[in-house]
Amino acid sequence: MADPKNLACQSCGFVGLSSDSDGYFYCDRCGAQAEDFIETGVADEDFVDKGFGGGAVYVASLSRRVGGSQSNIKPEPLSQPEFATPNSNLFWNSLTQNIDNEATPIKKEEEFYEADVDGPTGPADFGGSVKVKPTFEDYYNEIRIRYVLGLQYMIQFQCEALVREFKVSPLICGLAGTIWMRFVACSAVFDDDWADHTIQNSEMERTDEPEDHKRQKYRDEPHNMYGQRAVMIWYRSLRKRIPLSCSLGVSFLACHIAREAILPTDIVKWSLEGKVPYFAAFVEIEKCIGRPSSACPISSRIMFGPSQALPFQKLESLAAIIAQSIGLDLPPVNFYAIASRYLQKLCLPTEKILPHACRISEWSMPPGLWLSTNELRLPTRVCVMSILIVAIRILYNIHGFGVWEKSLSSHGDSSSTSNHIGQLDPMFDSEMLDDAGEASGSPCQDADDLGTNYYRHSSQVQKSKLDAAELLRKLEARYKEIANTYEYSKDLPTYLQYCKDVAFAGLEPSFEDHDEEKLIEEFWDFYQNEKDSEPSEDFEEGHRAFNQKRLRDEGLASHISIDNKRIRDEGRVSGPSSDDGTSHADESRPRLGGDKNSESNDQASAETLQSEAIRRLKLDMEENRFYYIPPRVKIKRLDYLHYVRKKDEGAYTYAAHADYYILLRACARVAQLDIRIMHTGVLSLEKRLAWLENRIDHCLHLTPPNVSCQFCSDIAPEHADDDSIGLSNLNI
């Protein structure tokens, strides 16, 4: 017998075969089995040479069993699924029409009979049936079609959930099918040479010399020259060209084209909650396409189970990349619908703010309303919310006039209040204050260069100031109420159900243990009976004591404000008053002195409450690298106020008045954005609006040049003796 190391493989031509424990020889490069060579494992004394009929002596105890102790795995052919849309049938036919012509499906066991011979004529073991091994083409065809078909089912489930649960237009089903077919065609995973190129690229990635690999496991599968499984190489190539997150990208892109008010934050949140099938979709996918066959030895959990959630911004850029790859021109986001959602969530009057915001959007048409492939660009919802903030500032005159500070105390003295809040923050840079107060996009229209007091202009902005005070109260209340929480976190039963359906979907005990199930039920009943009893009350008391200790640690100012407020309320209730609400201060002189003391206590209490509120706001602003600017005192202009940002020790610092910060903070929480990113988007929009105003003003003041055209120039031509249009013949 020739040396196997010098024999060539019949599949790839590589020289060098190695034997395995089953008696067959395999190629060291591709793993193909040599058909002409077998290791007998028979001693010389047991080999009988009788000419043509010679052979080895049969020993029953040394007979080799096909497949060992493993059960025979029969390949299951993929059946054509039932699709929800007509475009899906077209997609399936377009995917399978080339596969049937190029690749042979996995052959089942067949018995060949002839007319004159009874029984099978092909070789077979007497003890059982022959296990047909998948070919090289069977492996990559099965993996490819199973992966693509599973992702198509995932997109179908997501669109159905959006239509059923969130009342999205059914139009997205047809749009998603068309987008998916074009995207798969552009990915080139169904090219003829895709499998070979993928194997070659995996070999080119390594620079070391290949070594001889003796494969005990997965020896029937094809491998590259470095011993890596071709199945996993093809699977990783599919995950790279068509990631699982593309299913969410296609669904979101279909909603965007259908002009639905669906945001990336909605898609990601619903996928995490399990309302949109993504993390647990492999369970339903396996029910539709069946369990993996021997040609695709990858479980459905590994193939269709995402490892992590998709970020908000990544989903938006992924949708833009899909649209760009298929040559699809996208419209801007539906500003009207998204802005309406935001205003309703903020509890603001839509009929008053939305028309002005739509005018700003249509006039400026900022590029931030279009999806971008750049993941580092500001999201589209930043641009939408920035337009709303600019419109609210214009309508409610929020330009640093101290509306929020004035609303803190309605009984305090105006002059004392103005002097108190007019003091600069010691941590705040005066140069930044000048930049924030002076930077205005348009020239000064109504300026008081001598520096008039703010309250002198109160009659001009009184109506807007009252509206702004009510607006800021609503925004403060909504900021405390809005919480971006997930539905599964509201109670323990909901969370356990979420873990069963989404987090650990498809996992079951390895064996049935009735005692364990009974113990779980007993623990659950105990929890249901004891959750509202004494332990929870003790926990609440401990939590209340902890909060009281935290309040004591904050300082003496809070206790003083509470005591003063109690004294003020008692004095207000005990003090006599007439029907019209006026106090009888002239009945006795001691009562007059008591009223004066009560008024002084009220004034001190109001100042303390105001100082405490401003202190809390400053702390909140410092956490976000914002500096508090006191209300404007010397007002030089009453038009739109622009803010700036500066770099301080390598990081940006921001300056803002309390009115603007409260508005910015509430809008950032509704849009699920960082407040600094929200502020950056507002600055970018304001810069664009100022540029447009300057360009328009420049164009309006342009003087047209002297032209020779007699219709465009006001200067008559030199030789114009005759009236070309016959004006002299007109009778007036």
XYZ file of C-alpha atoms in Angstrom:
732
model
C 0.000 0.000 0.000
C 1.300 3.444 -0.920
C 2.182 6.016 1.727
C -0.918 8.201 2.419
C 1.301 11.271 2.830
C 2.140 11.086 -0.882
C -1.415 10.629 -2.115
C -3.438 13.476 -3.606
C -6.968 14.432 -2.632
C -9.553 13.872 -5.341
C -11.555 16.938 -4.281
C -8.996 19.744 -3.935
C -5.770 18.158 -5.254
C -3.840 18.696 -2.016
C -1.087 16.084 -1.452
C -1.282 14.450 1.944
C -3.851 12.180 3.594
C -4.144 11.236 7.231
C -5.957 8.308 8.788
C -8.556 8.502 11.512
C -9.974 6.126 14.103
C -12.755 4.973 11.774
C -10.310 3.437 9.285
C -10.757 6.004 6.525
C -8.262 8.542 5.187
C -9.053 12.267 5.029
C -7.507 15.207 3.195
C -5.381 17.423 5.417
C -6.712 20.541 3.689
C -10.399 20.203 2.903
C -11.255 17.199 5.081
C -12.706 15.155 2.207
C -12.696 11.382 2.574
C -10.577 9.310 0.201
C -12.771 6.743 -1.495
C -10.066 4.367 -2.820
C -8.183 3.759 0.420
C -9.195 2.167 3.712
C -7.220 0.874 6.639
C -8.176 -2.782 7.235
C -6.610 -3.193 10.662
C -6.138 -6.969 10.031
C -3.072 -8.914 11.102
C -1.033 -10.831 8.558
C -1.994 -14.262 9.969
C -5.703 -13.384 9.627
C -5.401 -12.410 5.985
C -6.082 -15.377 3.656
C -4.806 -15.042 0.093
C -6.691 -17.435 -2.142
C -6.405 -15.619 -5.428
C -9.473 -13.844 -6.554
C -11.557 -14.810 -3.537
C -8.986 -13.915 -0.909
C -9.660 -11.626 2.025
C -9.650 -11.182 5.763
C -11.220 -13.553 8.263
C -14.492 -12.144 9.598
C -14.661 -11.692 13.355
C -17.984 -10.491 14.732
C -16.486 -8.807 17.772
C -14.212 -6.656 15.625
C -16.853 -5.478 13.209
C -17.096 -1.697 12.842
C -20.417 -0.028 13.417
C -21.415 2.794 11.148
C -21.825 6.034 13.033
C -20.903 4.562 16.445
C -23.578 4.903 19.084
C -25.048 7.982 17.561
C -28.495 7.816 16.066
C -28.931 8.471 12.385
C -29.924 12.059 11.648
C -32.089 12.339 8.619
C -31.951 15.644 6.775
C -35.178 17.599 6.762
C -35.924 19.485 3.576
C -37.034 23.084 3.926
C -40.630 23.591 3.000
C -41.811 26.765 1.358
C -43.413 28.957 4.045
C -46.674 30.786 3.854
C -45.947 34.474 3.458
C -48.170 37.341 4.381
C -47.549 39.441 1.307
C -47.376 38.699 -2.431
C -43.903 40.202 -2.617
C -42.630 37.533 -0.238
C -43.525 34.714 -2.656
C -41.656 36.562 -5.360
C -38.687 36.879 -3.022
C -38.661 33.162 -2.249
C -38.829 32.229 -5.933
C -36.011 34.642 -6.773
C -33.815 33.109 -4.069
C -34.433 29.459 -4.924
C -34.546 29.540 -8.709
C -30.753 29.563 -8.999
C -30.107 27.174 -6.138
C -32.111 24.330 -7.673
C -30.116 24.573 -10.900
C -26.668 24.763 -9.322
C -26.765 22.637 -6.195
C -28.142 19.185 -5.532
C -30.223 18.885 -2.366
C -29.321 16.462 0.357
C -30.143 12.958 -0.856
C -32.266 10.725 1.274
C -31.851 6.977 1.472
C -32.888 5.415 -1.797
C -33.137 1.801 -2.848
C -32.407 0.970 -6.451
C -34.221 -1.941 -8.011
C -33.918 -3.590 -11.360
C -36.593 -5.383 -13.257
C -35.114 -8.889 -12.991
C -33.502 -8.619 -9.553
C -35.312 -8.760 -6.260
C -34.002 -6.546 -3.463
C -31.507 -3.704 -3.374
C -28.509 -3.717 -5.667
C -26.580 -0.878 -3.966
C -24.158 -1.530 -1.090
C -25.642 -1.349 2.374
C -24.960 -2.622 5.870
C -27.135 -5.440 7.038
C -27.570 -3.929 10.495
C -29.083 -0.606 9.451
C -29.522 2.066 6.810
C -26.763 4.122 5.235
C -26.262 7.663 6.444
C -25.817 9.980 3.465
C -23.161 12.621 4.102
C -23.829 16.161 2.875
C -21.575 17.441 0.155
C -19.566 20.652 0.089
C -22.357 22.432 -1.781
C -25.013 21.105 0.578
C -23.318 22.727 3.560
C -23.088 26.290 2.310
C -26.431 26.203 0.492
C -28.236 24.993 3.590
C -26.564 27.546 5.879
C -27.143 30.406 3.471
C -30.784 29.778 2.719
C -31.642 29.024 6.351
C -30.051 32.254 7.591
C -31.654 34.490 4.962
C -35.048 32.859 5.327
C -34.912 33.147 9.117
C -34.174 36.871 8.916
C -37.065 37.307 6.510
C -39.367 35.656 9.017
C -38.019 37.945 11.746
C -38.849 41.033 9.665
C -42.294 39.631 8.965
C -42.953 39.080 12.685
C -41.764 42.597 13.516
C -44.000 44.258 10.942
C -46.988 42.227 12.096
C -46.334 43.279 15.705
C -46.061 46.945 14.737
C -49.365 46.801 12.867
C -51.177 44.771 15.518
C -49.854 46.299 18.746
C -49.024 49.904 17.799
C -51.562 50.617 15.033
C -48.958 51.272 12.363
C -50.146 51.347 8.761
C -50.193 47.870 7.105
C -48.362 49.491 4.207
C -45.083 48.781 5.993
C -45.417 45.031 5.291
C -45.153 45.471 1.541
C -42.461 48.132 1.861
C -40.365 45.942 4.149
C -40.570 43.022 1.702
C -39.374 45.126 -1.214
C -36.546 46.688 0.802
C -35.443 43.282 2.087
C -35.328 41.677 -1.373
C -33.204 44.481 -2.779
C -30.886 44.491 0.202
C -30.261 40.731 -0.031
C -29.540 41.079 -3.738
C -27.012 43.843 -3.026
C -25.287 41.814 -0.309
C -24.031 39.297 -2.936
C -24.434 36.312 -0.614
C -26.107 34.340 -3.409
C -23.291 34.779 -5.893
C -21.836 31.630 -7.431
C -18.380 32.086 -5.966
C -19.436 33.378 -2.546
C -18.558 30.186 -0.672
C -15.125 29.776 -2.307
C -14.215 33.429 -1.849
C -15.208 33.287 1.806
C -12.912 30.298 2.419
C -10.043 31.950 0.523
C -10.421 35.192 2.481
C -10.296 33.283 5.765
C -7.033 31.663 4.681
C -5.528 34.947 3.533
C -6.176 36.553 6.906
C -3.530 34.340 8.496
C 0.165 34.647 7.712
C 1.522 31.563 9.471
C 2.127 28.264 7.746
C -0.644 25.660 7.914
C -0.001 22.601 10.047
C -1.334 19.078 10.021
C -4.552 18.960 12.028
C -5.911 15.659 13.262
C -9.625 16.223 13.585
C -11.474 13.987 15.989
C -14.573 16.194 16.093
C -16.424 17.605 13.074
C -14.240 15.483 10.808
C -17.100 15.025 8.342
C -17.399 18.768 7.784
C -15.274 20.749 5.324
C -12.398 22.810 6.740
C -9.955 25.325 5.385
C -6.231 24.712 5.222
C -5.792 25.928 8.814
C -8.305 23.472 10.216
C -11.106 25.976 10.745
C -14.651 24.786 10.197
C -16.078 26.054 6.930
C -19.548 26.060 8.481
C -18.557 28.705 11.014
C -16.618 30.680 8.392
C -19.694 30.936 6.179
C -21.916 31.746 9.136
C -19.650 34.595 10.276
C -19.585 35.933 6.729
C -23.385 36.001 6.647
C -23.555 37.737 10.030
C -21.100 40.346 8.777
C -22.853 41.059 5.481
C -26.397 40.829 6.828
C -26.360 41.389 10.604
C -29.326 40.419 12.717
C -29.859 44.090 13.490
C -30.745 44.622 9.826
C -34.179 43.235 10.635
C -34.838 46.196 12.938
C -33.263 48.522 10.364
C -35.575 47.305 7.601
C -38.638 47.588 9.855
C -37.722 51.111 10.932
C -36.941 52.116 7.349
C -40.354 50.877 6.217
C -42.011 52.972 8.940
C -39.939 55.986 7.889
C -40.964 55.673 4.238
C -44.605 55.173 5.241
C -44.409 58.543 7.120
C -45.162 56.970 10.477
C -44.271 58.761 13.717
C -42.062 55.868 14.847
C -38.678 56.770 16.322
C -35.541 54.639 16.808
C -36.112 54.926 20.535
C -39.498 53.251 20.102
C -38.145 50.343 18.045
C -35.277 49.631 20.444
C -37.472 49.916 23.541
C -40.162 47.631 22.130
C -37.542 45.080 21.092
C -36.088 45.054 24.613
C -39.538 44.626 26.118
C -40.332 41.788 23.725
C -43.248 43.562 22.063
C -41.345 43.596 18.752
C -39.838 40.114 18.146
C -36.057 40.323 18.156
C -34.330 38.627 21.100
C -36.764 35.705 21.291
C -37.666 35.534 17.619
C -35.629 32.347 17.100
C -38.356 30.333 18.837
C -40.988 31.231 16.245
C -38.458 31.008 13.421
C -37.631 27.416 14.308
C -41.331 26.564 14.313
C -41.609 27.854 10.752
C -38.450 26.483 9.117
C -37.876 23.431 11.297
C -34.902 22.280 13.309
C -31.388 22.476 11.833
C -30.355 19.572 9.617
C -27.012 17.784 9.423
C -25.861 20.191 6.706
C -26.447 23.166 9.017
C -25.122 22.108 12.441
C -25.850 25.499 14.067
C -28.680 25.856 16.550
C -31.406 28.412 15.984
C -30.539 30.183 19.248
C -26.980 30.830 18.064
C -27.946 31.684 14.498
C -30.858 34.035 15.252
C -30.155 35.096 18.842
C -28.745 38.671 19.204
C -25.998 39.069 21.768
C -26.704 42.707 22.683
C -29.207 45.485 22.189
C -28.883 47.964 19.350
C -28.137 51.595 20.306
C -30.593 54.289 19.235
C -28.186 56.112 16.955
C -26.873 52.876 15.432
C -30.376 51.929 14.305
C -30.874 55.259 12.562
C -27.558 55.084 10.708
C -28.176 51.418 9.838
C -31.467 52.307 8.163
C -29.693 55.010 6.162
C -26.972 52.531 5.111
C -29.594 50.044 3.891
C -31.340 52.766 1.904
C -28.052 53.924 0.392
C -27.022 50.387 -0.587
C -30.221 49.822 -2.579
C -30.197 53.328 -4.110
C -33.263 54.600 -2.272
C -33.761 58.357 -1.869
C -35.268 59.015 1.531
C -37.660 61.817 2.508
C -37.182 63.787 5.734
C -38.828 62.620 8.910
C -42.488 63.372 9.452
C -41.944 66.541 11.465
C -45.623 67.249 12.072
C -46.390 63.823 13.546
C -43.235 63.579 15.672
C -43.554 67.138 16.980
C -47.191 66.464 17.898
C -46.090 63.442 19.914
C -43.498 65.463 21.797
C -45.892 68.315 22.587
C -48.535 65.919 23.874
C -45.974 64.224 26.090
C -44.918 67.615 27.457
C -48.587 68.584 28.031
C -48.145 71.804 26.011
C -50.781 73.443 23.772
C -50.301 71.872 20.376
C -52.577 74.248 18.493
C -50.509 77.231 19.651
C -46.952 75.950 19.216
C -47.093 73.464 16.344
C -48.067 75.870 13.500
C -45.129 78.162 14.308
C -42.755 75.196 14.580
C -43.906 73.899 11.193
C -43.200 77.309 9.633
C -39.668 77.267 11.022
C -39.143 73.740 9.705
C -40.477 74.489 6.225
C -38.557 77.749 5.980
C -35.172 76.513 7.187
C -35.335 72.832 6.067
C -32.362 71.807 8.231
C -30.380 68.781 7.004
C -30.771 67.206 10.428
C -34.288 66.067 9.447
C -32.824 63.494 7.014
C -31.364 60.142 8.030
C -27.582 59.979 7.845
C -25.156 57.092 7.492
C -22.811 58.858 9.903
C -23.312 57.305 13.316
C -21.637 60.266 15.047
C -24.061 62.857 13.700
C -26.844 64.242 15.855
C -30.028 62.144 15.627
C -33.049 63.437 13.757
C -35.086 63.753 16.944
C -32.554 66.359 18.145
C -33.414 68.550 15.173
C -37.164 68.104 15.703
C -36.956 69.008 19.366
C -34.609 71.936 18.642
C -37.213 73.471 16.336
C -39.820 73.103 19.067
C -37.532 74.757 21.639
C -36.852 77.721 19.352
C -40.574 78.125 18.638
C -41.427 77.981 22.362
C -38.764 80.542 23.221
C -40.114 82.942 20.601
C -43.764 82.498 21.585
C -43.244 82.676 25.357
C -40.417 85.216 25.315
C -37.957 83.032 27.219
C -34.827 85.154 26.916
C -33.387 85.380 30.408
C -35.890 87.813 31.962
C -36.118 85.861 35.237
C -39.644 84.520 34.913
C -38.891 81.418 36.969
C -37.222 83.405 39.761
C -40.180 85.814 39.913
C -42.631 82.918 40.187
C -40.858 81.515 43.261
C -42.160 84.250 45.553
C -45.378 86.140 44.879
C -45.381 88.058 48.192
C -41.770 89.195 48.260
C -40.523 92.650 47.471
C -39.578 93.075 43.838
C -36.527 95.149 44.545
C -35.168 92.767 47.145
C -35.871 89.840 44.864
C -34.110 91.547 41.989
C -31.107 92.376 44.113
C -30.943 88.849 45.487
C -31.067 86.998 42.202
C -28.996 89.581 40.424
C -25.852 88.541 42.243
C -23.400 86.620 40.126
C -22.483 83.067 40.866
C -18.910 83.002 42.180
C -18.204 79.932 40.044
C -19.462 81.650 36.934
C -17.202 83.512 34.558
C -18.226 87.108 33.912
C -16.875 86.910 30.391
C -19.246 84.066 29.606
C -22.128 86.133 30.983
C -21.253 88.960 28.613
C -21.144 86.566 25.677
C -24.475 85.012 26.588
C -26.167 88.338 27.093
C -24.753 90.170 24.104
C -24.701 87.480 21.420
C -27.840 88.126 19.428
C -28.502 87.004 15.890
C -30.011 90.239 14.646
C -29.040 93.894 15.134
C -30.412 95.768 18.086
C -33.909 97.008 17.335
C -34.990 98.322 20.742
C -31.955 99.062 22.862
C -31.522 101.011 26.047
C -27.830 101.829 26.102
C -28.048 103.499 29.506
C -29.006 100.185 31.152
C -32.627 100.339 32.241
C -34.035 98.082 34.913
C -35.838 94.894 33.929
C -39.070 95.829 35.699
C -39.342 99.001 33.623
C -40.000 96.766 30.626
C -42.468 94.545 32.450
C -45.432 96.186 30.741
C -44.026 95.278 27.310
C -43.570 91.597 28.082
C -46.243 91.145 30.755
C -48.465 88.817 28.757
C -45.595 86.643 27.575
C -44.165 86.600 31.087
C -47.400 85.274 32.570
C -47.645 82.608 29.901
C -44.024 81.686 30.465
C -44.547 81.273 34.217
C -47.360 78.812 33.623
C -45.299 77.039 30.981
C -42.311 76.628 33.289
C -44.514 75.236 36.050
C -45.877 72.607 33.675
C -42.405 71.704 32.438
C -41.065 71.298 35.977
C -43.959 69.017 36.857
C -43.589 66.950 33.695
C -39.843 66.612 34.206
C -40.449 64.919 37.553
C -43.222 62.699 36.181
C -41.539 61.518 32.973
C -39.508 58.387 33.532
C -38.045 56.358 30.666
C -38.623 52.968 32.273
C -39.400 49.624 30.709
C -42.668 47.818 31.225
C -41.092 44.673 32.660
C -39.674 46.649 35.606
C -43.005 47.684 37.134
C -43.429 44.603 39.358
C -41.979 41.171 40.018
C -44.623 39.058 38.188
C -44.165 41.097 35.030
C -40.393 40.753 35.250
C -40.573 36.988 35.768
C -42.884 36.640 32.795
C -40.459 38.740 30.741
C -37.573 36.467 31.732
C -39.571 33.421 30.697
C -40.743 34.782 27.346
C -37.787 36.931 26.251
C -34.633 36.727 28.349
C -34.587 32.909 28.684
C -36.881 31.992 25.827
C -36.686 28.391 24.670
C -34.887 27.152 27.792
C -36.483 24.296 29.688
C -35.296 22.000 32.472
C -33.134 19.152 31.249
C -35.365 16.671 33.062
C -38.793 16.749 34.625
C -38.619 17.341 38.340
C -42.067 17.539 39.873
C -40.691 18.260 43.336
C -38.840 21.296 42.033
C -41.938 22.606 40.274
C -43.979 22.114 43.437
C -41.372 23.965 45.491
C -41.410 26.882 43.046
C -45.181 27.101 43.292
C -45.017 27.130 47.092
C -42.459 29.930 47.101
C -44.553 31.909 44.662
C -47.696 31.526 46.782
C -45.724 32.626 49.817
C -44.588 35.733 47.967
C -48.109 36.585 46.858
C -49.431 36.274 50.417
C -46.639 38.150 52.170
C -45.785 40.974 49.782
C -48.262 43.440 51.362
C -47.659 42.520 54.990
C -45.409 43.788 57.783
C -41.964 43.435 56.098
C -42.893 45.932 53.431
C -44.066 48.390 56.107
C -40.764 48.026 57.951
C -38.942 48.660 54.726
C -40.970 51.794 54.099
C -40.219 53.065 57.609
C -36.529 52.446 57.099
C -36.644 54.177 53.740
C -38.443 57.126 55.325
C -35.817 57.340 58.084
C -33.057 57.289 55.480
C -34.688 60.147 53.603
C -35.000 62.166 56.814
C -31.325 61.621 57.559
C -30.424 62.756 54.066
C -32.493 65.889 54.539
C -30.702 66.610 57.812
C -27.356 66.260 56.081
C -28.276 68.793 53.443
C -28.036 71.629 55.974
C -29.965 73.844 58.296
C -31.452 75.976 55.531
C -34.098 73.445 54.553
C -35.350 73.147 58.171
C -35.510 76.886 58.509
C -37.563 77.168 55.327
C -40.009 74.480 56.533
C -40.460 76.131 59.954
C -40.905 79.551 58.406
C -43.467 78.199 55.995
C -45.405 76.654 58.890
C -45.309 79.915 60.840
C -46.454 81.839 57.778
C -49.351 79.460 57.157
C -50.457 79.604 60.822
C -50.321 83.377 60.801
C -52.276 83.504 57.588
C -54.984 81.214 58.927
C -55.242 82.822 62.386
C -55.185 86.367 61.103
C -58.699 87.904 60.848
C -59.896 89.072 57.494
C -63.046 90.543 56.077
C -65.232 89.090 53.376
C -63.359 90.871 50.695
C -60.071 89.410 51.923
C -58.720 92.580 53.605
C -57.241 92.343 57.056
C -58.684 94.468 59.960
C -55.354 95.960 60.933
C -56.876 99.148 62.440
C -58.864 97.481 65.264
C -56.019 97.458 67.794
C -52.408 98.536 67.883
C -50.953 95.216 69.178
C -52.603 93.394 66.313
C -50.947 95.860 63.933
C -47.572 94.986 65.364
C -48.350 91.296 64.972
C -49.251 91.859 61.322
C -45.945 93.589 60.726
C -44.086 90.682 62.270
C -46.106 88.292 60.142
C -45.269 90.224 56.992
C -41.572 90.235 57.863
C -41.710 86.494 58.530
C -43.468 85.941 55.215
C -40.823 87.969 53.401
C -37.979 86.094 55.106
C -39.656 82.762 54.392
C -40.143 83.668 50.723
C -36.498 84.644 50.385
C -35.413 81.401 52.068
C -37.603 79.274 49.789
C -36.318 81.127 46.765
C -32.691 80.713 47.814
C -33.223 77.000 48.408
C -34.856 76.515 44.986
C -32.073 78.393 43.223
C -29.466 76.378 45.127
C -31.039 73.090 44.025
C -31.207 74.284 40.437
C -27.534 75.280 40.531
C -26.567 71.840 41.762
C -28.560 70.222 38.973
C -26.931 72.485 36.405
C -23.440 71.766 37.719
C -24.000 68.031 37.284
C -24.499 68.656 33.561
C -21.611 71.192 33.290
C -23.995 74.148 33.087
C -23.454 77.438 34.893
C -26.317 79.478 36.283
C -26.794 82.977 34.860
C -28.856 85.407 37.005
C -31.746 87.208 35.308
C -30.886 90.075 33.015
C -30.890 93.488 34.727
C -29.466 95.893 32.163
C -31.411 94.964 29.075
C -29.968 96.319 25.853
C -32.247 94.422 23.476
C -35.508 92.533 23.664
C -35.020 90.232 20.699
C -33.915 86.588 20.602
C -31.080 85.783 23.018
C -28.318 83.435 21.821
C -26.177 81.358 24.167
C -22.605 80.222 23.588
C -20.353 77.465 24.893
C -16.671 77.633 25.750
C -13.865 75.178 26.265
C -12.520 74.987 29.780
C -9.601 72.617 30.408
C -10.403 70.522 27.354
C -14.151 70.209 28.006
C -17.076 72.373 26.983
C -18.872 74.431 29.599
C -22.307 75.873 29.041
C -24.053 78.943 30.447
C -27.819 79.415 30.586
C -30.566 81.214 32.456
C -32.943 79.254 34.656
C -35.904 79.710 32.288
C -34.063 78.253 29.318
C -32.488 75.444 31.362
C -35.865 74.243 32.675
C -37.234 74.155 29.132
C -34.120 72.413 27.808
C -34.082 69.840 30.601
C -37.675 68.732 30.102
C -37.334 68.484 26.316
C -34.130 66.455 26.598
C -35.797 63.931 28.894
C -38.780 63.520 26.579
C -36.498 62.937 23.583
C -34.281 60.563 25.648
C -31.178 62.646 25.045
C -28.377 64.059 27.104
C -29.072 67.675 27.957
C -25.739 68.823 26.499
C -26.474 67.098 23.192
C -29.876 68.755 23.178
C -28.292 72.142 23.819
C -25.763 71.553 21.027
C -28.602 70.837 18.610
C -30.369 74.059 19.602
C -27.177 76.076 19.076
C -26.704 74.505 15.640
C -30.266 75.345 14.584
C -29.994 78.910 15.884
C -26.767 79.355 13.938
C -28.470 78.167 10.752
C -31.445 80.481 11.290
C -29.147 83.452 11.915
C -27.223 82.653 8.734
C -30.449 82.520 6.722
C -31.575 85.862 8.136
C -28.270 87.477 7.257
C -28.364 86.072 3.717
C -31.924 87.250 3.184
C -31.099 90.709 4.530
C -28.057 90.854 2.280
C -30.053 89.841 -0.797
C -32.791 92.385 -0.095
C -30.276 95.236 0.003
C -28.415 94.251 -3.137
C -28.307 96.847 -5.946
C -28.689 95.272 -9.381
C -25.771 96.058 -11.723
C -26.078 98.074 -14.926
C -27.218 95.768 -17.679
C -27.698 96.394 -21.358
C -31.108 94.703 -21.572
C -33.783 97.269 -22.238
C -36.329 95.346 -20.193
C -34.119 94.903 -17.087
C -32.366 98.290 -16.989
C -33.847 101.594 -15.845
C -31.481 103.529 -18.146
C -32.848 104.121 -21.625
C -30.604 103.169 -24.559
C -28.746 105.947 -26.377
C -30.470 105.657 -29.776
C -34.032 105.168 -28.619
C -35.739 107.897 -30.681
C -38.612 105.641 -31.753
C -41.127 104.302 -29.311
C -40.742 100.579 -29.783
C -44.039 99.658 -28.190
C -46.031 102.635 -29.484
C -46.756 104.419 -26.216
C -47.311 107.717 -28.045
C -50.258 106.243 -29.905
C -52.064 105.307 -26.729
C -55.042 107.509 -25.895
C -55.296 108.220 -22.209
